[in-house]
mmCIF file of C-alpha atoms in Angstrom:
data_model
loop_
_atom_site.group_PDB
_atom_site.id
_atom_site.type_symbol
_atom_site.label_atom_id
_atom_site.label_comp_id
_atom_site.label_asym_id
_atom_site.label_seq_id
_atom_site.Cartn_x
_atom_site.Cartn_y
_atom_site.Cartn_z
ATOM 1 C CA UNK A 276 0.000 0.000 0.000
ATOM 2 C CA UNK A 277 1.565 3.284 -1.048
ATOM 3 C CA UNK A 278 2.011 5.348 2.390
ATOM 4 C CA UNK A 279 0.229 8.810 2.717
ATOM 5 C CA UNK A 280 1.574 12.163 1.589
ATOM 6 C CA UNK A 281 0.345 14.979 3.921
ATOM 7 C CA UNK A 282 0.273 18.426 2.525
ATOM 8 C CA UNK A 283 -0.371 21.948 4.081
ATOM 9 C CA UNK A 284 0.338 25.408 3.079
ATOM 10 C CA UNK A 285 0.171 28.556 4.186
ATOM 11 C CA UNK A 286 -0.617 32.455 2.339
ATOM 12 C CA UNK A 287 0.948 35.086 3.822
ATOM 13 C CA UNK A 288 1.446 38.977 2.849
ATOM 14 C CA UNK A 289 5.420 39.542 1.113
ATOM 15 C CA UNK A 290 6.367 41.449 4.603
ATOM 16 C CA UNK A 291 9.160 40.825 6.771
ATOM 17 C CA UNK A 292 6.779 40.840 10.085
ATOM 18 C CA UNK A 293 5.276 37.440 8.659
ATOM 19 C CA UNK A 294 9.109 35.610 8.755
ATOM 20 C CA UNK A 295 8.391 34.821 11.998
ATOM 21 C CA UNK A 296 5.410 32.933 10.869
ATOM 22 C CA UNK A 297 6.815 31.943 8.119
ATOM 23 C CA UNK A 298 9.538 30.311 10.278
ATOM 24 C CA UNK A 299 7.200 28.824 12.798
ATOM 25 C CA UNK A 300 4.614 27.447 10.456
ATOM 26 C CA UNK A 301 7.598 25.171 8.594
ATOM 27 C CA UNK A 302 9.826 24.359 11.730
ATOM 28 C CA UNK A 303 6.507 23.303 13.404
ATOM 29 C CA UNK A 304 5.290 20.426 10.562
ATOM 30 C CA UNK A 305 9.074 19.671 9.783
ATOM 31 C CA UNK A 306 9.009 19.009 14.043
ATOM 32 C CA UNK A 307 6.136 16.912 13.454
ATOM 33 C CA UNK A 308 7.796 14.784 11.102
ATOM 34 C CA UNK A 309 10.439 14.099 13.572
ATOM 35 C CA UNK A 310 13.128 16.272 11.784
ATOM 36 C CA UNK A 311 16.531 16.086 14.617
ATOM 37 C CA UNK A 312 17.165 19.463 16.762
ATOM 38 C CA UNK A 313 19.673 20.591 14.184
ATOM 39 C CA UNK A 314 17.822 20.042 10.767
ATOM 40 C CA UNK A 315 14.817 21.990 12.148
ATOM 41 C CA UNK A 316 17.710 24.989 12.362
ATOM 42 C CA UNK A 317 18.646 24.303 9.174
ATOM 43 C CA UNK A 318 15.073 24.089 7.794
ATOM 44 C CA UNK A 319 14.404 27.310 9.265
ATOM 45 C CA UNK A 320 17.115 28.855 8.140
ATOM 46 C CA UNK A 321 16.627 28.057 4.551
ATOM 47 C CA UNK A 322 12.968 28.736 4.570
ATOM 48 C CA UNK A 323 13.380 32.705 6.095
ATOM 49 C CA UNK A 324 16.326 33.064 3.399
ATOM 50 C CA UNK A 325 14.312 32.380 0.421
ATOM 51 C CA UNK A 326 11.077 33.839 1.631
ATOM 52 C CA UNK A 327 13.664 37.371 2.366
ATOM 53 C CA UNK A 328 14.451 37.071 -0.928
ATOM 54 C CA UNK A 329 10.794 37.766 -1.851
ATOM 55 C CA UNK A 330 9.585 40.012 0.345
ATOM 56 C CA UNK A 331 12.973 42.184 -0.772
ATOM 57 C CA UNK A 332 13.735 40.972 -4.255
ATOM 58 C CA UNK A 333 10.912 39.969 -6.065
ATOM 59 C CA UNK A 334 7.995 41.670 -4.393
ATOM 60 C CA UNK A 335 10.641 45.133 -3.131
ATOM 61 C CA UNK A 336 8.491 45.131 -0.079
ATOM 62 C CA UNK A 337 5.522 45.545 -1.963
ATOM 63 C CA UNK A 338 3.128 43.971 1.554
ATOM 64 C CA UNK A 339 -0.036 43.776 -1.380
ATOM 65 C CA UNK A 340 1.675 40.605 -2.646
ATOM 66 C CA UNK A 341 1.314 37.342 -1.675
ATOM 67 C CA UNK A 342 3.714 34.275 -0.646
ATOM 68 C CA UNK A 343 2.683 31.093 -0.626
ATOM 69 C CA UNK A 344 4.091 28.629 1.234
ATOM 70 C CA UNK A 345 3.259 24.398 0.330
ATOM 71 C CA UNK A 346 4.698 21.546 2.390
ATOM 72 C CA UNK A 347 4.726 18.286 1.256
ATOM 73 C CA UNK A 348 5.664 15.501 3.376
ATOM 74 C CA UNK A 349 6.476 12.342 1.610
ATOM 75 C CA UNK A 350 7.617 8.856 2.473
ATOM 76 C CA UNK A 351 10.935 9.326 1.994
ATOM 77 C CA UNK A 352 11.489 13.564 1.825
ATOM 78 C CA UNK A 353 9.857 16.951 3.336
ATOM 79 C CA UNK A 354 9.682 19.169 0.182
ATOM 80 C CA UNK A 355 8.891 22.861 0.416
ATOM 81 C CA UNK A 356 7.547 25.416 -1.873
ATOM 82 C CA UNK A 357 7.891 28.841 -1.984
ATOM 83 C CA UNK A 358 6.052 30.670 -4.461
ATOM 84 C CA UNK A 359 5.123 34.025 -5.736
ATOM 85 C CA UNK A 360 3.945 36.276 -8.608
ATOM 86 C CA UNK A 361 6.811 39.029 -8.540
ATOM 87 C CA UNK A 362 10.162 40.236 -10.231
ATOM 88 C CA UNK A 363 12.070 36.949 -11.382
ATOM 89 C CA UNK A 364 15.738 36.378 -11.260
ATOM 90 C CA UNK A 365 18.583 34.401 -13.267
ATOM 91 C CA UNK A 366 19.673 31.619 -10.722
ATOM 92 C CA UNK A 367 22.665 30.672 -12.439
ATOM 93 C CA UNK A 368 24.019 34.185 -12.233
ATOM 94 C CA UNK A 369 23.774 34.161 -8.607
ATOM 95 C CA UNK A 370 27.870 33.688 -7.765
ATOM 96 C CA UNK A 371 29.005 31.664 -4.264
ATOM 97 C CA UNK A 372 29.611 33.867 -1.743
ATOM 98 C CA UNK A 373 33.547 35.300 -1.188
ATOM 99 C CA UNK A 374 33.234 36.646 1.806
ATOM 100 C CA UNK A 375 36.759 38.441 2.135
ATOM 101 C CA UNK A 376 35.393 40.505 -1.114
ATOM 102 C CA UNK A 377 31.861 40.982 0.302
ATOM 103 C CA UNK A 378 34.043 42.247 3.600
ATOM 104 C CA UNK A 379 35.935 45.104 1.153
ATOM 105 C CA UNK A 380 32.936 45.840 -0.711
ATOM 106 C CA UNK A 381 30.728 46.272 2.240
ATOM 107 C CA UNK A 382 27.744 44.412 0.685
ATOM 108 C CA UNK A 383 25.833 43.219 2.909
ATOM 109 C CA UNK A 384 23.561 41.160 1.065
ATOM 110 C CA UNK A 385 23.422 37.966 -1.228
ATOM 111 C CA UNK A 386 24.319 35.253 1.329
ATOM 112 C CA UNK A 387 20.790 34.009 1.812
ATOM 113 C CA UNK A 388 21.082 31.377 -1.560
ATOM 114 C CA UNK A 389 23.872 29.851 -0.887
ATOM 115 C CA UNK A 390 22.654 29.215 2.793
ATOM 116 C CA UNK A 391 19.671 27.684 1.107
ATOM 117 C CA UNK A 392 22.027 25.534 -0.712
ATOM 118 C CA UNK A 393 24.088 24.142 2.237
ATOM 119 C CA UNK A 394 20.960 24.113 4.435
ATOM 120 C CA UNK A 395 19.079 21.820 2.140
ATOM 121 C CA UNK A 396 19.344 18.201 0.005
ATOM 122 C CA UNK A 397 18.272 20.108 -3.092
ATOM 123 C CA UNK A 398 16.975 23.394 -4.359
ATOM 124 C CA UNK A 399 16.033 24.476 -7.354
ATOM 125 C CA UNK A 400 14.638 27.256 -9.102
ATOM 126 C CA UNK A 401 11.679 28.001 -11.313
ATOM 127 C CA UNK A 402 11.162 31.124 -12.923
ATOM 128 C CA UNK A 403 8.748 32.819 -14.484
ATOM 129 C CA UNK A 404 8.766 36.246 -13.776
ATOM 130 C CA UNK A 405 5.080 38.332 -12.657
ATOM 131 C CA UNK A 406 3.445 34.807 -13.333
ATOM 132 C CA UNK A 407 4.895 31.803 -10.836
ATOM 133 C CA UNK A 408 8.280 31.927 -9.266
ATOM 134 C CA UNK A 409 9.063 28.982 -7.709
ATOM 135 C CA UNK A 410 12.030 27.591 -5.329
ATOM 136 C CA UNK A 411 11.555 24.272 -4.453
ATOM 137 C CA UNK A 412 13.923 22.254 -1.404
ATOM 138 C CA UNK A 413 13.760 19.166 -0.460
ATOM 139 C CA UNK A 414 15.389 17.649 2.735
ATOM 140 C CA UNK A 415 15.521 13.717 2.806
ATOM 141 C CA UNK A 416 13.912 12.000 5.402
ATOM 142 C CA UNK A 417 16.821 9.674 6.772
ATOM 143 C CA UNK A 418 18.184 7.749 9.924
ATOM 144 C CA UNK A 419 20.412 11.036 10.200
ATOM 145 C CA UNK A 420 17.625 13.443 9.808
ATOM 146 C CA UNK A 421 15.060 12.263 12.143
ATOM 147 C CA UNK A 422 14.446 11.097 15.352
ATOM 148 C CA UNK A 423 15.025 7.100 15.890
ATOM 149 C CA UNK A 424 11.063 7.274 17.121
ATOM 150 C CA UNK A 425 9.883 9.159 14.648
ATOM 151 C CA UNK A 426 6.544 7.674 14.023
ATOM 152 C CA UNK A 427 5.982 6.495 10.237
ATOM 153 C CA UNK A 428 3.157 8.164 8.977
ATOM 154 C CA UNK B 4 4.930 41.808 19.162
ATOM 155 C CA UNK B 5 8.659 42.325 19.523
ATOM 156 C CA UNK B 6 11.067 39.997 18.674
ATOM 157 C CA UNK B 7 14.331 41.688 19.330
ATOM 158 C CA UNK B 8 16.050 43.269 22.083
ATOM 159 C CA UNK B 9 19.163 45.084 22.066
ATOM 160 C CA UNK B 10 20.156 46.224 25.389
ATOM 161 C CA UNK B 11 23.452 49.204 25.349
ATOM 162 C CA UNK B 12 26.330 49.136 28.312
ATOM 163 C CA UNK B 13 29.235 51.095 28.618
ATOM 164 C CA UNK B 14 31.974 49.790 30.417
ATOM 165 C CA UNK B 15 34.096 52.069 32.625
ATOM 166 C CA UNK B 16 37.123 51.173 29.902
ATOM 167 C CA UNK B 17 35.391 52.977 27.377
ATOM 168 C CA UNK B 18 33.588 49.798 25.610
ATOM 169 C CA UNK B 19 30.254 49.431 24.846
ATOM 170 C CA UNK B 20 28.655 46.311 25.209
ATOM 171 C CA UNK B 21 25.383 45.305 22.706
ATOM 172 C CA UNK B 22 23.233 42.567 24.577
ATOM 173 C CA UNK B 23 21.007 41.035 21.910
ATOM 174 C CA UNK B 24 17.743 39.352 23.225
ATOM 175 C CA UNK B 25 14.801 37.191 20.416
ATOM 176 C CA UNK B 26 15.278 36.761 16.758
ATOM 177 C CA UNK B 27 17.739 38.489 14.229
ATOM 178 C CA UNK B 28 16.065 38.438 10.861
ATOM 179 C CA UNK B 29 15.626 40.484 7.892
ATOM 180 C CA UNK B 30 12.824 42.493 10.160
ATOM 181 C CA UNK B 31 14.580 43.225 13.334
ATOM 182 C CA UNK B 32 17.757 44.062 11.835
ATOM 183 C CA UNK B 33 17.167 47.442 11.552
ATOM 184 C CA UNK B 34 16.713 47.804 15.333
ATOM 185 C CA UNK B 35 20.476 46.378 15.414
ATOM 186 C CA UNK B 36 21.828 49.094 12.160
ATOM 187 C CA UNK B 37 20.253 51.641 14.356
ATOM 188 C CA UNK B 38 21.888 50.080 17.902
ATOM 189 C CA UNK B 39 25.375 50.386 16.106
ATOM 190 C CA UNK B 40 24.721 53.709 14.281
ATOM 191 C CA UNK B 41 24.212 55.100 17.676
ATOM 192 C CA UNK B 42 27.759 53.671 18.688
ATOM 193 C CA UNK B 43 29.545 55.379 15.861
ATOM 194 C CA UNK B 44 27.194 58.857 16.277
ATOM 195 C CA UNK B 45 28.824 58.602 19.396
ATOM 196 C CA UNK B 46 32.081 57.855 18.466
ATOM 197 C CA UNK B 47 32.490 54.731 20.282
ATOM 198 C CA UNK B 48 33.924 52.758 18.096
ATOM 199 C CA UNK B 49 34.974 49.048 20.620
ATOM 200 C CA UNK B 50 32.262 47.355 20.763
ATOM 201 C CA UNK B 51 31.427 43.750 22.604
ATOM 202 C CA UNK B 52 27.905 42.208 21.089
ATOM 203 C CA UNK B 53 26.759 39.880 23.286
ATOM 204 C CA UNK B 54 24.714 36.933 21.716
ATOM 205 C CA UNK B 55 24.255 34.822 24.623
ATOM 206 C CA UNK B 56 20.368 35.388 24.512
ATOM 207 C CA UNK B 57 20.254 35.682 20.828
ATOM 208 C CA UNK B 58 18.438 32.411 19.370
ATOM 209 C CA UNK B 59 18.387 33.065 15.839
ATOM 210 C CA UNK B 60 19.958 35.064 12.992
ATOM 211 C CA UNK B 61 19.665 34.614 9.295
ATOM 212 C CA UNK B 62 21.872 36.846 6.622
ATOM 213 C CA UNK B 63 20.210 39.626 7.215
ATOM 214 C CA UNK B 64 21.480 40.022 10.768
ATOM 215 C CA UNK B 65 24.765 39.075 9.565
ATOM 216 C CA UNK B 66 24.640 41.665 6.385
ATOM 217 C CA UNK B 67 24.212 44.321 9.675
ATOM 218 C CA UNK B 68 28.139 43.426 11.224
ATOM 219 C CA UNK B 69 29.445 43.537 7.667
ATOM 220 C CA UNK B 70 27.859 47.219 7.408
ATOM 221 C CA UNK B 71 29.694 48.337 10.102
ATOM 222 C CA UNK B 72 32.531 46.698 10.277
ATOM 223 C CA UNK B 73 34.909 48.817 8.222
ATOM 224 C CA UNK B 74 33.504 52.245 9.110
ATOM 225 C CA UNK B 75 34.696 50.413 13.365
ATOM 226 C CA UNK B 76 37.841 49.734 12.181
ATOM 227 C CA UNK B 77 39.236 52.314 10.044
ATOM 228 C CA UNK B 78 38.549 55.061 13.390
ATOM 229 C CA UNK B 79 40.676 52.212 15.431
ATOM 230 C CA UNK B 80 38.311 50.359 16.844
ATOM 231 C CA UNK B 81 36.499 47.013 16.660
ATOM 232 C CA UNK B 82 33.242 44.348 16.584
ATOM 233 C CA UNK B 83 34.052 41.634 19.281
ATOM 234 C CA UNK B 84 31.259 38.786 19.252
ATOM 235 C CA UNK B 85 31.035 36.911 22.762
ATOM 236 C CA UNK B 86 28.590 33.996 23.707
ATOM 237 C CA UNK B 87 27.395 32.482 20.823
ATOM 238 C CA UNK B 88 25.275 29.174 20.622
ATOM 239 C CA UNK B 89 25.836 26.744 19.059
ATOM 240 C CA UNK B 90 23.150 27.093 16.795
ATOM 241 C CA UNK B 91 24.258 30.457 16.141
ATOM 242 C CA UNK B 92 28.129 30.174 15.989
ATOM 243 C CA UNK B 93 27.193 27.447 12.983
ATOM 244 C CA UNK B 94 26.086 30.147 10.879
ATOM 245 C CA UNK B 95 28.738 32.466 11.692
ATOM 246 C CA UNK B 96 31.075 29.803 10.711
ATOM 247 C CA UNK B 97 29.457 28.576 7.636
ATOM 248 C CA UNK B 98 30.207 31.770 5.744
ATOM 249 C CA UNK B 99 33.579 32.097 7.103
ATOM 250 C CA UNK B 100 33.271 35.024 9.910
ATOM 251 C CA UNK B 101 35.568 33.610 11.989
ATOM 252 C CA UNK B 102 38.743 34.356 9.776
ATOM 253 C CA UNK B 103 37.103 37.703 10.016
ATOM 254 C CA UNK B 104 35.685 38.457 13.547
ATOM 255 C CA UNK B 105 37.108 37.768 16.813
ATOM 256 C CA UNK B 106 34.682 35.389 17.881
ATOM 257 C CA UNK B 107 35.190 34.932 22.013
ATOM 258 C CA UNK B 108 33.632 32.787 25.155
ATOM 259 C CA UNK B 109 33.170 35.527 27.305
ATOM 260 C CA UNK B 110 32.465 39.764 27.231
ATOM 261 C CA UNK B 111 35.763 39.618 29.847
ATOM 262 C CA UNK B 112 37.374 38.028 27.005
ATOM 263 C CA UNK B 113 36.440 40.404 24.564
ATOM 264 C CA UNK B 114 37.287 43.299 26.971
ATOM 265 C CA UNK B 115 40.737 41.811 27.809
ATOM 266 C CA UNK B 116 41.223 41.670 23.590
ATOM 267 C CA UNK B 117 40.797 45.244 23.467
ATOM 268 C CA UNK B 118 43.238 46.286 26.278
ATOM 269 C CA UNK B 119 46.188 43.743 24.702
ATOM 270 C CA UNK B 120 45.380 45.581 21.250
ATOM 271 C CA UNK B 121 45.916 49.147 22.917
ATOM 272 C CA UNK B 122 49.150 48.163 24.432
ATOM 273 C CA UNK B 123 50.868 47.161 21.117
#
Protein backbone atom coordinates (compact mmCIF):
# COMPACT_ATOMS: atom_id res chain seq x y z
CA UNK A 1 0.00 0.00 0.00
CA UNK A 2 1.57 3.28 -1.05
CA UNK A 3 2.01 5.35 2.39
CA UNK A 4 0.23 8.81 2.72
CA UNK A 5 1.57 12.16 1.59
CA UNK A 6 0.35 14.98 3.92
CA UNK A 7 0.27 18.43 2.52
CA UNK A 8 -0.37 21.95 4.08
CA UNK A 9 0.34 25.41 3.08
CA UNK A 10 0.17 28.56 4.19
CA UNK A 11 -0.62 32.46 2.34
CA UNK A 12 0.95 35.09 3.82
CA UNK A 13 1.45 38.98 2.85
CA UNK A 14 5.42 39.54 1.11
CA UNK A 15 6.37 41.45 4.60
CA UNK A 16 9.16 40.82 6.77
CA UNK A 17 6.78 40.84 10.09
CA UNK A 18 5.28 37.44 8.66
CA UNK A 19 9.11 35.61 8.76
CA UNK A 20 8.39 34.82 12.00
CA UNK A 21 5.41 32.93 10.87
CA UNK A 22 6.82 31.94 8.12
CA UNK A 23 9.54 30.31 10.28
CA UNK A 24 7.20 28.82 12.80
CA UNK A 25 4.61 27.45 10.46
CA UNK A 26 7.60 25.17 8.59
CA UNK A 27 9.83 24.36 11.73
CA UNK A 28 6.51 23.30 13.40
CA UNK A 29 5.29 20.43 10.56
CA UNK A 30 9.07 19.67 9.78
CA UNK A 31 9.01 19.01 14.04
CA UNK A 32 6.14 16.91 13.45
CA UNK A 33 7.80 14.78 11.10
CA UNK A 34 10.44 14.10 13.57
CA UNK A 35 13.13 16.27 11.78
CA UNK A 36 16.53 16.09 14.62
CA UNK A 37 17.17 19.46 16.76
CA UNK A 38 19.67 20.59 14.18
CA UNK A 39 17.82 20.04 10.77
CA UNK A 40 14.82 21.99 12.15
CA UNK A 41 17.71 24.99 12.36
CA UNK A 42 18.65 24.30 9.17
CA UNK A 43 15.07 24.09 7.79
CA UNK A 44 14.40 27.31 9.27
CA UNK A 45 17.12 28.86 8.14
CA UNK A 46 16.63 28.06 4.55
CA UNK A 47 12.97 28.74 4.57
CA UNK A 48 13.38 32.71 6.10
CA UNK A 49 16.33 33.06 3.40
CA UNK A 50 14.31 32.38 0.42
CA UNK A 51 11.08 33.84 1.63
CA UNK A 52 13.66 37.37 2.37
CA UNK A 53 14.45 37.07 -0.93
CA UNK A 54 10.79 37.77 -1.85
CA UNK A 55 9.59 40.01 0.35
CA UNK A 56 12.97 42.18 -0.77
CA UNK A 57 13.74 40.97 -4.26
CA UNK A 58 10.91 39.97 -6.06
CA UNK A 59 7.99 41.67 -4.39
CA UNK A 60 10.64 45.13 -3.13
CA UNK A 61 8.49 45.13 -0.08
CA UNK A 62 5.52 45.54 -1.96
CA UNK A 63 3.13 43.97 1.55
CA UNK A 64 -0.04 43.78 -1.38
CA UNK A 65 1.67 40.60 -2.65
CA UNK A 66 1.31 37.34 -1.68
CA UNK A 67 3.71 34.27 -0.65
CA UNK A 68 2.68 31.09 -0.63
CA UNK A 69 4.09 28.63 1.23
CA UNK A 70 3.26 24.40 0.33
CA UNK A 71 4.70 21.55 2.39
CA UNK A 72 4.73 18.29 1.26
CA UNK A 73 5.66 15.50 3.38
CA UNK A 74 6.48 12.34 1.61
CA UNK A 75 7.62 8.86 2.47
CA UNK A 76 10.94 9.33 1.99
CA UNK A 77 11.49 13.56 1.83
CA UNK A 78 9.86 16.95 3.34
CA UNK A 79 9.68 19.17 0.18
CA UNK A 80 8.89 22.86 0.42
CA UNK A 81 7.55 25.42 -1.87
CA UNK A 82 7.89 28.84 -1.98
CA UNK A 83 6.05 30.67 -4.46
CA UNK A 84 5.12 34.03 -5.74
CA UNK A 85 3.95 36.28 -8.61
CA UNK A 86 6.81 39.03 -8.54
CA UNK A 87 10.16 40.24 -10.23
CA UNK A 88 12.07 36.95 -11.38
CA UNK A 89 15.74 36.38 -11.26
CA UNK A 90 18.58 34.40 -13.27
CA UNK A 91 19.67 31.62 -10.72
CA UNK A 92 22.67 30.67 -12.44
CA UNK A 93 24.02 34.19 -12.23
CA UNK A 94 23.77 34.16 -8.61
CA UNK A 95 27.87 33.69 -7.76
CA UNK A 96 29.00 31.66 -4.26
CA UNK A 97 29.61 33.87 -1.74
CA UNK A 98 33.55 35.30 -1.19
CA UNK A 99 33.23 36.65 1.81
CA UNK A 100 36.76 38.44 2.13
CA UNK A 101 35.39 40.50 -1.11
CA UNK A 102 31.86 40.98 0.30
CA UNK A 103 34.04 42.25 3.60
CA UNK A 104 35.94 45.10 1.15
CA UNK A 105 32.94 45.84 -0.71
CA UNK A 106 30.73 46.27 2.24
CA UNK A 107 27.74 44.41 0.69
CA UNK A 108 25.83 43.22 2.91
CA UNK A 109 23.56 41.16 1.06
CA UNK A 110 23.42 37.97 -1.23
CA UNK A 111 24.32 35.25 1.33
CA UNK A 112 20.79 34.01 1.81
CA UNK A 113 21.08 31.38 -1.56
CA UNK A 114 23.87 29.85 -0.89
CA UNK A 115 22.65 29.22 2.79
CA UNK A 116 19.67 27.68 1.11
CA UNK A 117 22.03 25.53 -0.71
CA UNK A 118 24.09 24.14 2.24
CA UNK A 119 20.96 24.11 4.44
CA UNK A 120 19.08 21.82 2.14
CA UNK A 121 19.34 18.20 0.00
CA UNK A 122 18.27 20.11 -3.09
CA UNK A 123 16.97 23.39 -4.36
CA UNK A 124 16.03 24.48 -7.35
CA UNK A 125 14.64 27.26 -9.10
CA UNK A 126 11.68 28.00 -11.31
CA UNK A 127 11.16 31.12 -12.92
CA UNK A 128 8.75 32.82 -14.48
CA UNK A 129 8.77 36.25 -13.78
CA UNK A 130 5.08 38.33 -12.66
CA UNK A 131 3.45 34.81 -13.33
CA UNK A 132 4.89 31.80 -10.84
CA UNK A 133 8.28 31.93 -9.27
CA UNK A 134 9.06 28.98 -7.71
CA UNK A 135 12.03 27.59 -5.33
CA UNK A 136 11.55 24.27 -4.45
CA UNK A 137 13.92 22.25 -1.40
CA UNK A 138 13.76 19.17 -0.46
CA UNK A 139 15.39 17.65 2.73
CA UNK A 140 15.52 13.72 2.81
CA UNK A 141 13.91 12.00 5.40
CA UNK A 142 16.82 9.67 6.77
CA UNK A 143 18.18 7.75 9.92
CA UNK A 144 20.41 11.04 10.20
CA UNK A 145 17.63 13.44 9.81
CA UNK A 146 15.06 12.26 12.14
CA UNK A 147 14.45 11.10 15.35
CA UNK A 148 15.03 7.10 15.89
CA UNK A 149 11.06 7.27 17.12
CA UNK A 150 9.88 9.16 14.65
CA UNK A 151 6.54 7.67 14.02
CA UNK A 152 5.98 6.49 10.24
CA UNK A 153 3.16 8.16 8.98
CA UNK B 1 4.93 41.81 19.16
CA UNK B 2 8.66 42.32 19.52
CA UNK B 3 11.07 40.00 18.67
CA UNK B 4 14.33 41.69 19.33
CA UNK B 5 16.05 43.27 22.08
CA UNK B 6 19.16 45.08 22.07
CA UNK B 7 20.16 46.22 25.39
CA UNK B 8 23.45 49.20 25.35
CA UNK B 9 26.33 49.14 28.31
CA UNK B 10 29.24 51.09 28.62
CA UNK B 11 31.97 49.79 30.42
CA UNK B 12 34.10 52.07 32.63
CA UNK B 13 37.12 51.17 29.90
CA UNK B 14 35.39 52.98 27.38
CA UNK B 15 33.59 49.80 25.61
CA UNK B 16 30.25 49.43 24.85
CA UNK B 17 28.66 46.31 25.21
CA UNK B 18 25.38 45.31 22.71
CA UNK B 19 23.23 42.57 24.58
CA UNK B 20 21.01 41.04 21.91
CA UNK B 21 17.74 39.35 23.22
CA UNK B 22 14.80 37.19 20.42
CA UNK B 23 15.28 36.76 16.76
CA UNK B 24 17.74 38.49 14.23
CA UNK B 25 16.07 38.44 10.86
CA UNK B 26 15.63 40.48 7.89
CA UNK B 27 12.82 42.49 10.16
CA UNK B 28 14.58 43.23 13.33
CA UNK B 29 17.76 44.06 11.83
CA UNK B 30 17.17 47.44 11.55
CA UNK B 31 16.71 47.80 15.33
CA UNK B 32 20.48 46.38 15.41
CA UNK B 33 21.83 49.09 12.16
CA UNK B 34 20.25 51.64 14.36
CA UNK B 35 21.89 50.08 17.90
CA UNK B 36 25.37 50.39 16.11
CA UNK B 37 24.72 53.71 14.28
CA UNK B 38 24.21 55.10 17.68
CA UNK B 39 27.76 53.67 18.69
CA UNK B 40 29.54 55.38 15.86
CA UNK B 41 27.19 58.86 16.28
CA UNK B 42 28.82 58.60 19.40
CA UNK B 43 32.08 57.85 18.47
CA UNK B 44 32.49 54.73 20.28
CA UNK B 45 33.92 52.76 18.10
CA UNK B 46 34.97 49.05 20.62
CA UNK B 47 32.26 47.36 20.76
CA UNK B 48 31.43 43.75 22.60
CA UNK B 49 27.90 42.21 21.09
CA UNK B 50 26.76 39.88 23.29
CA UNK B 51 24.71 36.93 21.72
CA UNK B 52 24.25 34.82 24.62
CA UNK B 53 20.37 35.39 24.51
CA UNK B 54 20.25 35.68 20.83
CA UNK B 55 18.44 32.41 19.37
CA UNK B 56 18.39 33.06 15.84
CA UNK B 57 19.96 35.06 12.99
CA UNK B 58 19.67 34.61 9.29
CA UNK B 59 21.87 36.85 6.62
CA UNK B 60 20.21 39.63 7.21
CA UNK B 61 21.48 40.02 10.77
CA UNK B 62 24.77 39.08 9.57
CA UNK B 63 24.64 41.67 6.38
CA UNK B 64 24.21 44.32 9.67
CA UNK B 65 28.14 43.43 11.22
CA UNK B 66 29.45 43.54 7.67
CA UNK B 67 27.86 47.22 7.41
CA UNK B 68 29.69 48.34 10.10
CA UNK B 69 32.53 46.70 10.28
CA UNK B 70 34.91 48.82 8.22
CA UNK B 71 33.50 52.24 9.11
CA UNK B 72 34.70 50.41 13.36
CA UNK B 73 37.84 49.73 12.18
CA UNK B 74 39.24 52.31 10.04
CA UNK B 75 38.55 55.06 13.39
CA UNK B 76 40.68 52.21 15.43
CA UNK B 77 38.31 50.36 16.84
CA UNK B 78 36.50 47.01 16.66
CA UNK B 79 33.24 44.35 16.58
CA UNK B 80 34.05 41.63 19.28
CA UNK B 81 31.26 38.79 19.25
CA UNK B 82 31.03 36.91 22.76
CA UNK B 83 28.59 34.00 23.71
CA UNK B 84 27.39 32.48 20.82
CA UNK B 85 25.28 29.17 20.62
CA UNK B 86 25.84 26.74 19.06
CA UNK B 87 23.15 27.09 16.79
CA UNK B 88 24.26 30.46 16.14
CA UNK B 89 28.13 30.17 15.99
CA UNK B 90 27.19 27.45 12.98
CA UNK B 91 26.09 30.15 10.88
CA UNK B 92 28.74 32.47 11.69
CA UNK B 93 31.07 29.80 10.71
CA UNK B 94 29.46 28.58 7.64
CA UNK B 95 30.21 31.77 5.74
CA UNK B 96 33.58 32.10 7.10
CA UNK B 97 33.27 35.02 9.91
CA UNK B 98 35.57 33.61 11.99
CA UNK B 99 38.74 34.36 9.78
CA UNK B 100 37.10 37.70 10.02
CA UNK B 101 35.68 38.46 13.55
CA UNK B 102 37.11 37.77 16.81
CA UNK B 103 34.68 35.39 17.88
CA UNK B 104 35.19 34.93 22.01
CA UNK B 105 33.63 32.79 25.16
CA UNK B 106 33.17 35.53 27.30
CA UNK B 107 32.47 39.76 27.23
CA UNK B 108 35.76 39.62 29.85
CA UNK B 109 37.37 38.03 27.01
CA UNK B 110 36.44 40.40 24.56
CA UNK B 111 37.29 43.30 26.97
CA UNK B 112 40.74 41.81 27.81
CA UNK B 113 41.22 41.67 23.59
CA UNK B 114 40.80 45.24 23.47
CA UNK B 115 43.24 46.29 26.28
CA UNK B 116 46.19 43.74 24.70
CA UNK B 117 45.38 45.58 21.25
CA UNK B 118 45.92 49.15 22.92
CA UNK B 119 49.15 48.16 24.43
CA UNK B 120 50.87 47.16 21.12
Amino acid sequence: MAKKVKTYQLKVPSSTDQLEIIREFVTGVARKVGFREDELNKIELAVDEASTNVVKHAYGYDDRKPIEIQLRVEPDQFVIQITDKGKGFKPDQVKKPDMKEYLAKMRVGGLGIYLMKTMMDEVEFSIDPGRKNMVRMVKYITPETVHPTRTVS
Amino acid sequence: MNGFEVAQHNSEDGITILRLKGFLDAHTAGDLEAALQKCIDEKKFRIVVNFEELNYISSAGLGVFMGFIEDVRENGGDIKMTSMTEKIFHVFDLLGFPALYDILKTDDEAVERFAQTEKE
